Amino acid sequence: MVNTKARASSVDAAEVERFSRMASGWWDARGPMAALHKLNPVRLAYIRDKATARFARDPKKLDCLKGLRMLDIGCGGGILSEPLARLGAQMVGADPAAENIAVAGAHAQENGVAVDYRATTAEDLAAAHERFDVVLAMEVVEHVADVGSFVATCASMVKPGGLMIAATLNRTLKSFALAIVGAEYVLRWLPRGTHQWDKFVTPNELELAFEHSGLQVTGERGVIYNPFADRWQLSSDMDVNYMLVASRSQGKEK
């Protein structure tokens, strides 16, 4: 088993502070998180399809994730945790920013959605021996202080036979042009300073982090924006946005 107690925190205090300042706008589909709201359908479908395939569920059922314990680490205001809970998952949404958790909890209560929100870190959850069928790190790894440490901590919480799914940004010239110059400065989809290009993670780097943490990468997909349909969709193009899924064998935990 991974000794998570000895591992330094992967939390980047500056990143936590940045997102704390935007906490009130999490559920405003036209506000600072508008890009994530547009991205939500494709990442939700990807998670649903990978989880139902792994655990032999029917993805067409409204409660297709029923009984699966899932962690949304870096959940922000809960815009992904809530729809997963509506599909039946036993959701734990964790974020180091108390302001984000307050917004998430209030929204869930107002809408009658059961999510266990916690203002905490991956390291604290792992140290408490929390375990999950699925661990999600969606649009998070590019904001942590140490990608390898963060992935190892998250991976330690994946049950035997379980999954970890991550979504992030590739470190390419194309991603600099589109995700930073285009999205933050030209189109204003995101507040300026949301991303730092040097913290973007290549698929190879993320795959190695998964493998070093005892997980096997089983799938990878790019995500691109279709301006004609005004929506995001899966693609073979992983130059900018992409998602990876990895599994733990049915044997003992690492």
PDB file of C-alpha atoms in Angstrom:
ATOM      1  CA  MET A   1       0.000   0.000   0.000  1.00  0.00           C
ATOM      2  CA  VAL A   2       1.255   3.504  -0.792  1.00  0.00           C
ATOM      3  CA  ASN A   3       2.498   5.442   2.229  1.00  0.00           C
ATOM      4  CA  THR A   4       0.512   8.593   1.585  1.00  0.00           C
ATOM      5  CA  LYS A   5       1.241  10.013   5.037  1.00  0.00           C
ATOM      6  CA  ALA A   6       4.875  10.511   4.051  1.00  0.00           C
ATOM      7  CA  ARG A   7       4.021  12.274   0.801  1.00  0.00           C
ATOM      8  CA  ALA A   8       4.087  16.064   0.671  1.00  0.00           C
ATOM      9  CA  SER A   9       0.935  17.893  -0.305  1.00  0.00           C
ATOM     10  CA  SER A  10       0.452  18.417  -4.031  1.00  0.00           C
ATOM     11  CA  VAL A  11      -1.798  21.428  -3.404  1.00  0.00           C
ATOM     12  CA  ASP A  12      -0.690  24.649  -5.088  1.00  0.00           C
ATOM     13  CA  ALA A  13      -1.842  27.412  -2.735  1.00  0.00           C
ATOM     14  CA  ALA A  14      -1.844  30.049  -5.484  1.00  0.00           C
ATOM     15  CA  GLU A  15      -4.139  27.912  -7.636  1.00  0.00           C
ATOM     16  CA  VAL A  16      -6.502  27.304  -4.713  1.00  0.00           C
ATOM     17  CA  GLU A  17      -6.661  31.031  -4.046  1.00  0.00           C
ATOM     18  CA  ARG A  18      -7.349  31.774  -7.723  1.00  0.00           C
ATOM     19  CA  PHE A  19     -10.317  29.421  -7.894  1.00  0.00           C
ATOM     20  CA  SER A  20     -11.594  30.488  -4.476  1.00  0.00           C
ATOM     21  CA  ARG A  21     -12.037  34.004  -5.843  1.00  0.00           C
ATOM     22  CA  MET A  22     -14.292  32.618  -8.596  1.00  0.00           C
ATOM     23  CA  ALA A  23     -16.353  30.378  -6.293  1.00  0.00           C
ATOM     24  CA  SER A  24     -19.587  32.354  -6.587  1.00  0.00           C
ATOM     25  CA  GLY A  25     -19.641  31.884 -10.359  1.00  0.00           C
ATOM     26  CA  TRP A  26     -19.424  28.093 -10.514  1.00  0.00           C
ATOM     27  CA  TRP A  27     -23.067  27.532 -11.469  1.00  0.00           C
ATOM     28  CA  ASP A  28     -23.369  30.513 -13.820  1.00  0.00           C
ATOM     29  CA  ALA A  29     -23.312  28.883 -17.263  1.00  0.00           C
ATOM     30  CA  ARG A  30     -22.384  32.261 -18.790  1.00  0.00           C
ATOM     31  CA  GLY A  31     -19.905  33.223 -16.091  1.00  0.00           C
ATOM     32  CA  PRO A  32     -16.219  32.425 -15.493  1.00  0.00           C
ATOM     33  CA  MET A  33     -16.903  28.663 -15.652  1.00  0.00           C
ATOM     34  CA  ALA A  34     -18.839  28.804 -18.937  1.00  0.00           C
ATOM     35  CA  ALA A  35     -16.179  26.730 -20.726  1.00  0.00           C
ATOM     36  CA  LEU A  36     -16.503  23.914 -18.171  1.00  0.00           C
ATOM     37  CA  HIS A  37     -20.286  23.954 -18.492  1.00  0.00           C
ATOM     38  CA  LYS A  38     -19.907  23.438 -22.246  1.00  0.00           C
ATOM     39  CA  LEU A  39     -17.350  20.697 -21.635  1.00  0.00           C
ATOM     40  CA  ASN A  40     -19.484  18.909 -19.046  1.00  0.00           C
ATOM     41  CA  PRO A  41     -21.667  16.791 -21.392  1.00  0.00           C
ATOM     42  CA  VAL A  42     -18.735  15.138 -23.184  1.00  0.00           C
ATOM     43  CA  ARG A  43     -16.769  14.380 -20.031  1.00  0.00           C
ATOM     44  CA  LEU A  44     -19.887  13.135 -18.225  1.00  0.00           C
ATOM     45  CA  ALA A  45     -20.657  10.758 -21.096  1.00  0.00           C
ATOM     46  CA  TYR A  46     -17.042   9.554 -21.171  1.00  0.00           C
ATOM     47  CA  ILE A  47     -17.052   8.790 -17.442  1.00  0.00           C
ATOM     48  CA  ARG A  48     -20.456   7.077 -17.660  1.00  0.00           C
ATOM     49  CA  ASP A  49     -19.409   4.914 -20.606  1.00  0.00           C
ATOM     50  CA  LYS A  50     -16.068   3.878 -19.097  1.00  0.00           C
ATOM     51  CA  ALA A  51     -17.576   3.116 -15.687  1.00  0.00           C
ATOM     52  CA  THR A  52     -20.533   1.151 -17.021  1.00  0.00           C
ATOM     53  CA  ALA A  53     -18.264  -0.870 -19.313  1.00  0.00           C
ATOM     54  CA  ARG A  54     -15.872  -1.627 -16.460  1.00  0.00           C
ATOM     55  CA  PHE A  55     -18.578  -2.635 -14.000  1.00  0.00           C
ATOM     56  CA  ALA A  56     -20.929  -4.315 -16.507  1.00  0.00           C
ATOM     57  CA  ARG A  57     -23.754  -1.784 -16.277  1.00  0.00           C
ATOM     58  CA  ASP A  58     -26.292  -0.615 -18.852  1.00  0.00           C
ATOM     59  CA  PRO A  59     -25.346   2.987 -19.743  1.00  0.00           C
ATOM     60  CA  LYS A  60     -28.903   3.661 -20.918  1.00  0.00           C
ATOM     61  CA  LYS A  61     -30.350   3.230 -17.431  1.00  0.00           C
ATOM     62  CA  LEU A  62     -30.999   6.414 -15.497  1.00  0.00           C
ATOM     63  CA  ASP A  63     -29.321   4.911 -12.435  1.00  0.00           C
ATOM     64  CA  CYS A  64     -26.497   3.204 -14.346  1.00  0.00           C
ATOM     65  CA  LEU A  65     -23.897   4.212 -11.731  1.00  0.00           C
ATOM     66  CA  LYS A  66     -25.936   3.054  -8.740  1.00  0.00           C
ATOM     67  CA  GLY A  67     -23.815   1.533  -6.001  1.00  0.00           C
ATOM     68  CA  LEU A  68     -20.490   2.821  -7.352  1.00  0.00           C
ATOM     69  CA  ARG A  69     -18.515   4.948  -4.917  1.00  0.00           C
ATOM     70  CA  MET A  70     -16.841   7.771  -6.829  1.00  0.00           C
ATOM     71  CA  LEU A  71     -14.465  10.581  -5.882  1.00  0.00           C
ATOM     72  CA  ASP A  72     -14.409  13.878  -7.786  1.00  0.00           C
ATOM     73  CA  ILE A  73     -11.134  15.377  -6.575  1.00  0.00           C
ATOM     74  CA  GLY A  74     -10.867  19.116  -7.181  1.00  0.00           C
ATOM     75  CA  CYS A  75     -14.635  19.201  -7.634  1.00  0.00           C
ATOM     76  CA  GLY A  76     -14.945  22.979  -7.494  1.00  0.00           C
ATOM     77  CA  GLY A  77     -18.601  23.943  -7.272  1.00  0.00           C
ATOM     78  CA  GLY A  78     -19.798  20.435  -8.073  1.00  0.00           C
ATOM     79  CA  ILE A  79     -20.891  20.864 -11.689  1.00  0.00           C
ATOM     80  CA  LEU A  80     -19.662  17.335 -12.474  1.00  0.00           C
ATOM     81  CA  SER A  81     -20.372  15.712  -9.098  1.00  0.00           C
ATOM     82  CA  GLU A  82     -24.081  16.521  -9.215  1.00  0.00           C
ATOM     83  CA  PRO A  83     -24.937  14.901 -12.574  1.00  0.00           C
ATOM     84  CA  LEU A  84     -22.924  11.812 -11.593  1.00  0.00           C
ATOM     85  CA  ALA A  85     -24.903  11.593  -8.366  1.00  0.00           C
ATOM     86  CA  ARG A  86     -28.118  11.850 -10.382  1.00  0.00           C
ATOM     87  CA  LEU A  87     -26.945   8.763 -12.295  1.00  0.00           C
ATOM     88  CA  GLY A  88     -26.837   6.899  -8.987  1.00  0.00           C
ATOM     89  CA  ALA A  89     -23.188   7.212  -7.969  1.00  0.00           C
ATOM     90  CA  GLN A  90     -22.302   7.568  -4.302  1.00  0.00           C
ATOM     91  CA  MET A  91     -20.382  10.783  -4.825  1.00  0.00           C
ATOM     92  CA  VAL A  92     -17.697  12.333  -2.686  1.00  0.00           C
ATOM     93  CA  GLY A  93     -16.715  15.764  -3.967  1.00  0.00           C
ATOM     94  CA  ALA A  94     -13.459  17.103  -2.521  1.00  0.00           C
ATOM     95  CA  ASP A  95     -11.754  20.445  -2.981  1.00  0.00           C
ATOM     96  CA  PRO A  96      -9.134  22.266  -0.884  1.00  0.00           C
ATOM     97  CA  ALA A  97     -11.007  25.562  -1.318  1.00  0.00           C
ATOM     98  CA  ALA A  98     -13.665  25.875   1.382  1.00  0.00           C
ATOM     99  CA  GLU A  99     -15.420  28.549  -0.667  1.00  0.00           C
ATOM    100  CA  ASN A 100     -15.957  26.099  -3.529  1.00  0.00           C
ATOM    101  CA  ILE A 101     -17.315  23.436  -1.193  1.00  0.00           C
ATOM    102  CA  ALA A 102     -19.733  25.917   0.367  1.00  0.00           C
ATOM    103  CA  VAL A 103     -21.130  26.776  -3.068  1.00  0.00           C
ATOM    104  CA  ALA A 104     -21.313  23.113  -4.078  1.00  0.00           C
ATOM    105  CA  GLY A 105     -23.066  22.061  -0.880  1.00  0.00           C
ATOM    106  CA  ALA A 106     -25.630  24.842  -1.066  1.00  0.00           C
ATOM    107  CA  HIS A 107     -26.469  24.055  -4.698  1.00  0.00           C
ATOM    108  CA  ALA A 108     -26.816  20.335  -4.036  1.00  0.00           C
ATOM    109  CA  GLN A 109     -29.076  20.921  -1.049  1.00  0.00           C
ATOM    110  CA  GLU A 110     -31.222  23.372  -2.998  1.00  0.00           C
ATOM    111  CA  ASN A 111     -31.677  20.823  -5.784  1.00  0.00           C
ATOM    112  CA  GLY A 112     -32.102  17.752  -3.615  1.00  0.00           C
ATOM    113  CA  VAL A 113     -28.960  15.973  -4.833  1.00  0.00           C
ATOM    114  CA  ALA A 114     -27.013  13.796  -2.396  1.00  0.00           C
ATOM    115  CA  VAL A 115     -23.279  14.530  -2.628  1.00  0.00           C
ATOM    116  CA  ASP A 116     -20.803  14.202   0.218  1.00  0.00           C
ATOM    117  CA  TYR A 117     -18.814  17.411  -0.197  1.00  0.00           C
ATOM    118  CA  ARG A 118     -15.605  17.880   1.771  1.00  0.00           C
ATOM    119  CA  ALA A 119     -13.137  20.756   2.026  1.00  0.00           C
ATOM    120  CA  THR A 120     -10.054  18.557   1.996  1.00  0.00           C
ATOM    121  CA  THR A 121      -7.130  17.309  -0.071  1.00  0.00           C
ATOM    122  CA  ALA A 122      -6.329  14.068  -1.856  1.00  0.00           C
ATOM    123  CA  GLU A 123      -3.549  13.453   0.642  1.00  0.00           C
ATOM    124  CA  ASP A 124      -5.886  13.715   3.644  1.00  0.00           C
ATOM    125  CA  LEU A 125      -8.439  11.413   2.034  1.00  0.00           C
ATOM    126  CA  ALA A 126      -5.778   8.832   1.235  1.00  0.00           C
ATOM    127  CA  ALA A 127      -4.324   9.056   4.745  1.00  0.00           C
ATOM    128  CA  ALA A 128      -7.820   8.289   6.074  1.00  0.00           C
ATOM    129  CA  HIS A 129      -7.787   5.094   3.937  1.00  0.00           C
ATOM    130  CA  GLU A 130     -10.692   6.207   1.755  1.00  0.00           C
ATOM    131  CA  ARG A 131     -11.275   3.876  -1.199  1.00  0.00           C
ATOM    132  CA  PHE A 132     -13.368   4.308  -4.345  1.00  0.00           C
ATOM    133  CA  ASP A 133     -14.529   2.370  -7.383  1.00  0.00           C
ATOM    134  CA  VAL A 134     -13.758   5.393  -9.560  1.00  0.00           C
ATOM    135  CA  VAL A 135     -11.452   8.335  -8.846  1.00  0.00           C
ATOM    136  CA  LEU A 136     -11.827  11.396 -11.074  1.00  0.00           C
ATOM    137  CA  ALA A 137      -9.238  14.128 -11.611  1.00  0.00           C
ATOM    138  CA  MET A 138     -10.929  16.263 -14.221  1.00  0.00           C
ATOM    139  CA  GLU A 139      -9.177  19.490 -15.250  1.00  0.00           C
ATOM    140  CA  VAL A 140      -7.083  19.247 -12.078  1.00  0.00           C
ATOM    141  CA  VAL A 141      -3.608  17.852 -12.781  1.00  0.00           C
ATOM    142  CA  GLU A 142      -2.540  21.041 -14.592  1.00  0.00           C
ATOM    143  CA  HIS A 143      -3.180  22.962 -11.360  1.00  0.00           C
ATOM    144  CA  VAL A 144      -1.290  20.838  -8.817  1.00  0.00           C
ATOM    145  CA  ALA A 145       2.220  21.396  -7.478  1.00  0.00           C
ATOM    146  CA  ASP A 146       3.511  17.888  -8.233  1.00  0.00           C
ATOM    147  CA  VAL A 147       1.752  15.775 -10.859  1.00  0.00           C
ATOM    148  CA  GLY A 148       3.492  12.513  -9.988  1.00  0.00           C
ATOM    149  CA  SER A 149       2.755  12.825  -6.288  1.00  0.00           C
ATOM    150  CA  PHE A 150      -0.841  13.841  -6.925  1.00  0.00           C
ATOM    151  CA  VAL A 151      -1.520  10.937  -9.301  1.00  0.00           C
ATOM    152  CA  ALA A 152       0.110   8.466  -6.908  1.00  0.00           C
ATOM    153  CA  THR A 153      -2.070   9.706  -4.060  1.00  0.00           C
ATOM    154  CA  CYS A 154      -5.236   9.491  -6.131  1.00  0.00           C
ATOM    155  CA  ALA A 155      -4.276   6.070  -7.477  1.00  0.00           C
ATOM    156  CA  SER A 156      -3.800   4.753  -3.950  1.00  0.00           C
ATOM    157  CA  MET A 157      -7.529   5.312  -3.383  1.00  0.00           C
ATOM    158  CA  VAL A 158      -8.642   3.207  -6.377  1.00  0.00           C
ATOM    159  CA  LYS A 159     -10.070  -0.132  -5.262  1.00  0.00           C
ATOM    160  CA  PRO A 160      -8.879  -3.363  -6.900  1.00  0.00           C
ATOM    161  CA  GLY A 161     -10.737  -3.563 -10.208  1.00  0.00           C
ATOM    162  CA  GLY A 162     -11.475   0.156 -10.104  1.00  0.00           C
ATOM    163  CA  LEU A 163     -10.756   3.082 -12.423  1.00  0.00           C
ATOM    164  CA  MET A 164      -9.066   6.454 -12.405  1.00  0.00           C
ATOM    165  CA  ILE A 165     -10.033   8.963 -15.074  1.00  0.00           C
ATOM    166  CA  ALA A 166      -8.242  12.241 -15.721  1.00  0.00           C
ATOM    167  CA  ALA A 167      -8.843  15.121 -18.096  1.00  0.00           C
ATOM    168  CA  THR A 168      -6.234  17.781 -18.710  1.00  0.00           C
ATOM    169  CA  LEU A 169      -4.345  19.876 -21.280  1.00  0.00           C
ATOM    170  CA  ASN A 170      -1.419  18.798 -23.429  1.00  0.00           C
ATOM    171  CA  ARG A 171       1.754  20.917 -23.409  1.00  0.00           C
ATOM    172  CA  THR A 172       2.085  21.799 -27.084  1.00  0.00           C
ATOM    173  CA  LEU A 173       2.400  24.977 -29.112  1.00  0.00           C
ATOM    174  CA  LYS A 174      -1.131  24.319 -30.304  1.00  0.00           C
ATOM    175  CA  SER A 175      -2.439  24.260 -26.727  1.00  0.00           C
ATOM    176  CA  PHE A 176      -0.642  27.525 -25.977  1.00  0.00           C
ATOM    177  CA  ALA A 177      -2.268  29.139 -28.987  1.00  0.00           C
ATOM    178  CA  LEU A 178      -5.769  27.769 -28.377  1.00  0.00           C
ATOM    179  CA  ALA A 179      -6.113  27.163 -24.630  1.00  0.00           C
ATOM    180  CA  ILE A 180      -4.306  30.267 -23.406  1.00  0.00           C
ATOM    181  CA  VAL A 181      -4.084  32.915 -26.131  1.00  0.00           C
ATOM    182  CA  GLY A 182      -7.383  31.947 -27.742  1.00  0.00           C
ATOM    183  CA  ALA A 183      -9.515  30.900 -24.769  1.00  0.00           C
ATOM    184  CA  GLU A 184      -8.251  33.440 -22.220  1.00  0.00           C
ATOM    185  CA  TYR A 185      -7.235  36.502 -24.245  1.00  0.00           C
ATOM    186  CA  VAL A 186      -9.175  36.440 -27.525  1.00  0.00           C
ATOM    187  CA  LEU A 187     -12.456  34.611 -26.904  1.00  0.00           C
ATOM    188  CA  ARG A 188     -12.483  35.348 -23.145  1.00  0.00           C
ATOM    189  CA  TRP A 189     -13.907  31.886 -22.406  1.00  0.00           C
ATOM    190  CA  LEU A 190     -11.796  31.790 -19.241  1.00  0.00           C
ATOM    191  CA  PRO A 191     -10.447  34.482 -16.911  1.00  0.00           C
ATOM    192  CA  ARG A 192      -6.891  35.498 -17.775  1.00  0.00           C
ATOM    193  CA  GLY A 193      -4.362  33.553 -15.764  1.00  0.00           C
ATOM    194  CA  THR A 194      -6.567  30.471 -15.366  1.00  0.00           C
ATOM    195  CA  HIS A 195      -3.847  28.295 -16.891  1.00  0.00           C
ATOM    196  CA  GLN A 196      -0.062  28.265 -16.950  1.00  0.00           C
ATOM    197  CA  TRP A 197       1.260  26.577 -20.080  1.00  0.00           C
ATOM    198  CA  ASP A 198       4.369  25.189 -18.400  1.00  0.00           C
ATOM    199  CA  LYS A 199       2.118  23.225 -16.008  1.00  0.00           C
ATOM    200  CA  PHE A 200       0.289  21.454 -18.840  1.00  0.00           C
ATOM    201  CA  VAL A 201       0.936  17.698 -18.919  1.00  0.00           C
ATOM    202  CA  THR A 202       1.676  15.600 -21.990  1.00  0.00           C
ATOM    203  CA  PRO A 203      -0.171  12.292 -22.444  1.00  0.00           C
ATOM    204  CA  ASN A 204       3.126  10.420 -22.122  1.00  0.00           C
ATOM    205  CA  GLU A 205       3.906  12.120 -18.804  1.00  0.00           C
ATOM    206  CA  LEU A 206       0.458  11.351 -17.447  1.00  0.00           C
ATOM    207  CA  GLU A 207       0.581   7.748 -18.664  1.00  0.00           C
ATOM    208  CA  LEU A 208       3.919   7.240 -16.903  1.00  0.00           C
ATOM    209  CA  ALA A 209       2.515   8.742 -13.696  1.00  0.00           C
ATOM    210  CA  PHE A 210      -0.417   6.308 -13.858  1.00  0.00           C
ATOM    211  CA  GLU A 211       1.829   3.330 -14.518  1.00  0.00           C
ATOM    212  CA  HIS A 212       4.276   4.258 -11.754  1.00  0.00           C
ATOM    213  CA  SER A 213       1.271   4.363  -9.421  1.00  0.00           C
ATOM    214  CA  GLY A 214       0.245   0.795 -10.199  1.00  0.00           C
ATOM    215  CA  LEU A 215      -2.482   1.536 -12.747  1.00  0.00           C
ATOM    216  CA  GLN A 216      -2.727   0.391 -16.357  1.00  0.00           C
ATOM    217  CA  VAL A 217      -3.811   2.925 -18.982  1.00  0.00           C
ATOM    218  CA  THR A 218      -6.697   1.414 -20.938  1.00  0.00           C
ATOM    219  CA  GLY A 219      -7.955   4.314 -23.011  1.00  0.00           C
ATOM    220  CA  GLU A 220      -7.201   7.835 -24.196  1.00  0.00           C
ATOM    221  CA  ARG A 221      -9.217  10.334 -26.207  1.00  0.00           C
ATOM    222  CA  GLY A 222      -8.810  13.875 -27.347  1.00  0.00           C
ATOM    223  CA  VAL A 223     -11.545  16.465 -26.865  1.00  0.00           C
ATOM    224  CA  ILE A 224     -12.071  19.218 -29.436  1.00  0.00           C
ATOM    225  CA  TYR A 225     -14.475  22.108 -29.826  1.00  0.00           C
ATOM    226  CA  ASN A 226     -16.817  21.986 -32.819  1.00  0.00           C
ATOM    227  CA  PRO A 227     -17.689  25.634 -33.604  1.00  0.00           C
ATOM    228  CA  PHE A 228     -20.419  24.677 -36.070  1.00  0.00           C
ATOM    229  CA  ALA A 229     -22.312  22.620 -33.480  1.00  0.00           C
ATOM    230  CA  ASP A 230     -21.154  24.855 -30.594  1.00  0.00           C
ATOM    231  CA  ARG A 231     -20.179  21.850 -28.512  1.00  0.00           C
ATOM    232  CA  TRP A 232     -17.217  19.752 -27.438  1.00  0.00           C
ATOM    233  CA  GLN A 233     -16.756  16.229 -28.794  1.00  0.00           C
ATOM    234  CA  LEU A 234     -14.390  13.283 -28.582  1.00  0.00           C
ATOM    235  CA  SER A 235     -11.617  13.121 -31.157  1.00  0.00           C
ATOM    236  CA  SER A 236      -8.364  11.366 -32.007  1.00  0.00           C
ATOM    237  CA  ASP A 237      -6.699  14.794 -31.737  1.00  0.00           C
ATOM    238  CA  MET A 238      -5.018  15.000 -28.316  1.00  0.00           C
ATOM    239  CA  ASP A 239      -2.956  18.110 -29.046  1.00  0.00           C
ATOM    240  CA  VAL A 240      -4.935  20.318 -26.652  1.00  0.00           C
ATOM    241  CA  ASN A 241      -7.588  18.719 -24.423  1.00  0.00           C
ATOM    242  CA  TYR A 242      -7.553  15.009 -23.691  1.00  0.00           C
ATOM    243  CA  MET A 243      -8.789  12.347 -21.256  1.00  0.00           C
ATOM    244  CA  LEU A 244      -7.127   9.180 -20.004  1.00  0.00           C
ATOM    245  CA  VAL A 245      -8.633   6.206 -18.190  1.00  0.00           C
ATOM    246  CA  ALA A 246      -6.594   3.686 -16.205  1.00  0.00           C
ATOM    247  CA  SER A 247      -7.546   0.622 -14.197  1.00  0.00           C
ATOM    248  CA  ARG A 248      -6.251  -1.309 -11.218  1.00  0.00           C
ATOM    249  CA  SER A 249      -6.082  -5.073 -11.479  1.00  0.00           C
ATOM    250  CA  GLN A 250      -8.312  -7.246  -9.336  1.00  0.00           C
ATOM    251  CA  GLY A 251      -5.319  -8.216  -7.227  1.00  0.00           C
ATOM    252  CA  LYS A 252      -4.039  -6.500  -4.093  1.00  0.00           C
ATOM    253  CA  GLU A 253      -3.746  -2.738  -3.755  1.00  0.00           C
ATOM    254  CA  LYS A 254      -0.340  -1.222  -4.307  1.00  0.00           C
TER     255      LYS A 254
END
